[in-house]
XYZ file of C-alpha atoms in Angstrom:
235
model
C -11.973 -21.805 226.333
C -13.260 -23.689 229.914
C -16.396 -22.199 230.687
C -15.087 -20.786 234.026
C -13.655 -18.217 232.037
C -16.675 -17.011 230.211
C -18.191 -15.969 233.606
C -14.962 -14.014 235.277
C -16.231 -10.696 236.789
C -13.797 -7.506 235.941
C -10.994 -7.761 237.886
C -10.650 -4.313 239.248
C -14.407 -4.013 240.555
C -13.889 -7.354 242.060
C -10.593 -6.168 243.663
C -12.694 -3.256 245.129
C -15.421 -5.419 246.806
C -12.510 -7.461 248.177
C -10.665 -4.322 249.321
C -13.997 -2.897 251.433
C -13.836 -6.303 253.028
C -10.432 -6.018 254.497
C -7.598 -3.866 255.667
C -4.247 -5.137 255.122
C -4.650 -8.339 252.501
C -2.756 -7.604 249.116
C -4.862 -7.154 245.916
C -3.574 -8.759 242.810
C -4.838 -9.807 239.581
C -3.744 -12.807 237.802
C -3.663 -12.244 235.112
C -5.081 -9.036 233.665
C -4.631 -8.381 230.203
C -3.791 -5.039 229.817
C -3.266 -4.733 226.076
C -6.790 -5.516 225.733
C -8.306 -2.583 227.585
C -8.368 1.470 226.881
C -4.716 2.361 228.099
C -6.266 5.591 229.710
C -9.490 4.725 231.321
C -7.361 1.150 232.811
C -4.841 3.627 234.056
C -7.279 5.850 236.191
C -8.902 2.942 237.029
C -5.864 1.247 238.760
C -4.807 4.494 240.051
C -8.148 4.737 241.814
C -8.352 1.162 243.283
C -4.950 1.675 244.528
C -5.682 4.762 246.390
C -9.579 3.808 247.818
C -7.353 0.126 248.684
C -5.252 2.211 250.981
C -2.113 1.612 248.740
C -2.489 -2.290 248.660
C -2.514 -3.065 245.026
C -0.377 -5.364 242.622
C -0.596 -6.066 239.188
C -0.180 -9.446 237.561
C -0.245 -9.369 233.542
C 0.732 -11.159 230.533
C 0.303 -11.570 227.029
C -2.475 -13.892 226.851
C -2.761 -17.034 224.975
C -5.687 -16.730 222.985
C -4.419 -14.721 219.549
C -8.033 -14.556 217.615
C -8.920 -12.224 221.616
C -6.004 -10.457 221.039
C -6.328 -9.735 217.936
C -10.073 -8.961 218.126
C -9.376 -6.328 220.878
C -5.882 -5.051 219.755
C -4.690 -3.310 216.417
C -1.158 -4.417 216.921
C 0.865 -7.707 215.697
C 0.047 -11.039 218.042
C 3.612 -11.708 217.216
C 5.144 -8.482 218.638
C 2.700 -8.914 221.734
C 5.871 -8.917 224.330
C 6.832 -5.507 223.183
C 3.601 -4.055 223.026
C 2.973 -4.896 226.877
C 6.236 -3.376 227.651
C 5.211 -0.328 226.303
C 1.754 -0.690 227.730
C 3.385 -0.620 231.101
C 6.108 1.738 230.634
C 3.067 3.906 229.419
C 0.865 3.302 232.126
C 3.728 4.024 234.566
C 3.891 7.511 232.834
C 0.352 7.976 233.165
C 0.934 6.996 237.308
C 3.849 9.034 238.003
C 3.824 12.352 235.566
C 2.229 15.329 235.832
C 1.815 15.788 232.118
C 2.579 12.317 230.579
C 3.526 11.472 227.109
C 4.886 8.165 225.443
C 6.359 7.630 222.292
C 6.707 3.688 221.621
C 6.932 1.708 218.449
C 3.358 0.739 219.124
C 2.031 2.900 221.866
C 2.016 6.726 220.942
C 0.185 9.541 222.890
C 1.083 13.307 222.978
C 1.446 14.226 226.850
C -1.952 14.585 228.819
C -3.083 14.656 232.366
C -4.241 11.460 234.331
C -5.294 11.536 237.603
C -5.495 10.526 240.551
C -2.163 9.348 241.052
C -2.100 5.978 242.581
C -1.027 6.110 246.461
C 1.852 3.941 246.158
C 5.241 5.735 244.898
C 5.404 4.884 241.228
C 1.918 2.951 241.410
C 1.388 -0.628 241.694
C 4.027 -2.902 241.578
C 3.788 -4.952 237.799
C 4.562 -8.854 237.763
C 4.906 -10.578 234.575
C 3.449 -13.904 234.155
C 5.747 -15.799 231.906
C 7.541 -19.238 231.802
C 8.736 -19.300 228.285
C 12.190 -17.475 227.291
C 10.886 -14.742 225.431
C 8.406 -14.091 228.479
C 11.303 -14.627 230.790
C 13.632 -12.594 229.460
C 11.487 -9.155 229.344
C 10.116 -10.303 233.004
C 13.762 -9.869 234.095
C 14.222 -6.803 232.235
C 11.385 -4.601 233.277
C 8.660 -6.067 235.509
C 8.460 -5.314 239.001
C 8.433 -8.992 239.396
C 8.194 -12.702 237.920
C 4.868 -14.426 238.086
C 5.169 -17.892 237.255
C 3.244 -20.764 237.380
C 5.213 -23.815 239.529
C 4.135 -27.095 237.439
C 5.464 -25.250 234.079
C 8.912 -24.919 235.797
C 10.152 -28.084 236.195
C 12.976 -27.718 238.551
C 11.732 -24.704 240.201
C 14.762 -24.074 242.232
C 16.824 -23.868 239.093
C 14.675 -22.361 237.532
C 14.423 -19.118 239.707
C 18.569 -19.269 239.816
C 18.753 -18.715 236.177
C 15.786 -15.900 236.182
C 18.073 -14.169 239.055
C 20.800 -14.566 236.416
C 18.936 -12.999 233.613
C 18.126 -10.242 236.105
C 21.617 -9.450 236.750
C 22.356 -9.682 232.860
C 20.152 -6.882 232.615
C 21.780 -4.675 234.956
C 19.483 -5.076 237.815
C 19.400 -6.153 241.149
C 17.236 -9.798 241.546
C 16.629 -8.412 245.452
C 14.847 -5.426 243.381
C 12.665 -8.314 241.404
C 10.318 -10.346 243.526
C 9.112 -13.495 242.460
C 5.468 -14.609 242.986
C 4.553 -18.056 242.030
C 1.222 -19.498 241.451
C 1.043 -23.426 243.197
C -0.785 -25.627 242.036
C -0.306 -28.762 244.617
C -2.300 -26.686 246.828
C -2.270 -29.257 249.718
C 1.942 -29.517 249.763
C 3.058 -27.841 252.907
C 6.545 -28.882 252.386
C 6.854 -27.537 248.891
C 5.307 -23.815 250.320
C 8.279 -24.055 252.612
C 10.622 -25.083 249.639
C 9.873 -22.066 247.882
C 10.271 -20.044 250.638
C 14.091 -21.295 251.472
C 14.853 -20.175 247.818
C 13.986 -17.029 248.223
C 10.163 -16.783 246.682
C 8.608 -13.916 248.386
C 5.018 -14.508 247.992
C 3.110 -17.975 246.263
C -0.695 -17.694 245.522
C -2.609 -20.578 245.654
C -4.713 -22.144 242.910
C -8.209 -22.508 243.189
C -9.947 -25.198 241.554
C -11.920 -24.210 238.380
C -15.013 -25.821 239.985
C -14.992 -23.855 242.751
C -14.415 -20.293 241.423
C -18.185 -19.536 241.818
C -18.728 -21.320 244.766
C -17.600 -19.046 247.846
C -19.287 -21.615 250.683
C -16.341 -24.189 249.235
C -13.627 -21.878 248.380
C -13.853 -19.650 252.153
C -12.801 -22.766 253.818
C -9.760 -23.595 251.881
C -8.789 -19.776 252.162
C -9.286 -20.412 255.943
C -6.931 -23.446 256.092
C -4.190 -21.297 254.427
C -4.715 -18.933 256.819
C -3.843 -21.149 259.611
C -0.306 -22.084 258.080
C 1.080 -18.938 257.243
C 2.534 -18.075 260.684
C 4.730 -21.476 260.176
C 5.668 -19.843 256.423
C 7.199 -16.786 258.158
C 8.961 -18.543 261.116
């Protein structure tokens, strides 16, 4: 495992700090491993963050790549991880929206409980599934609020986006209701950002080099640089 991963702080506490320092910026995780935390505590934590931030939270999630980590934190089979994640998200949504929420799935089960506070956003924060493989993309198309791919793993991005939207239609959903948030790794390429905008991608997350993760004095100038180009992308 790369050393920077070992130093990552809790995403929800970190986002609360960001919420206190801003007023309009969206606050998102990428990627929160929802299956590796207690379901009830996590639902309450995210709901609390959403309320205290004024309803600005988005959740990027995924199944993770580390089987050993998954099995240390989760009693369910690794080969069924996408189904487990779907049930985890469905159960979390129930806790966010129902007065007395229960869930009966293959892997996630609990009797009706009370869970408060509810998120400020109606229905709770949107959940974006980070996935590039065929199984993960199929799940994103069928139940996630949005798709969260990494551009370098897609090859032809425009073709991948078109194929994803077709899968959304095949799942009986409206592609306009399923947002795409792409992780862009070529951070200096303004033309690529415009291209992604023009094919209908709603949002791009700019990658920060691992060597800068604990160096805000280097990361903040990069953020300021991209803040200046946002008006050109919105034109």
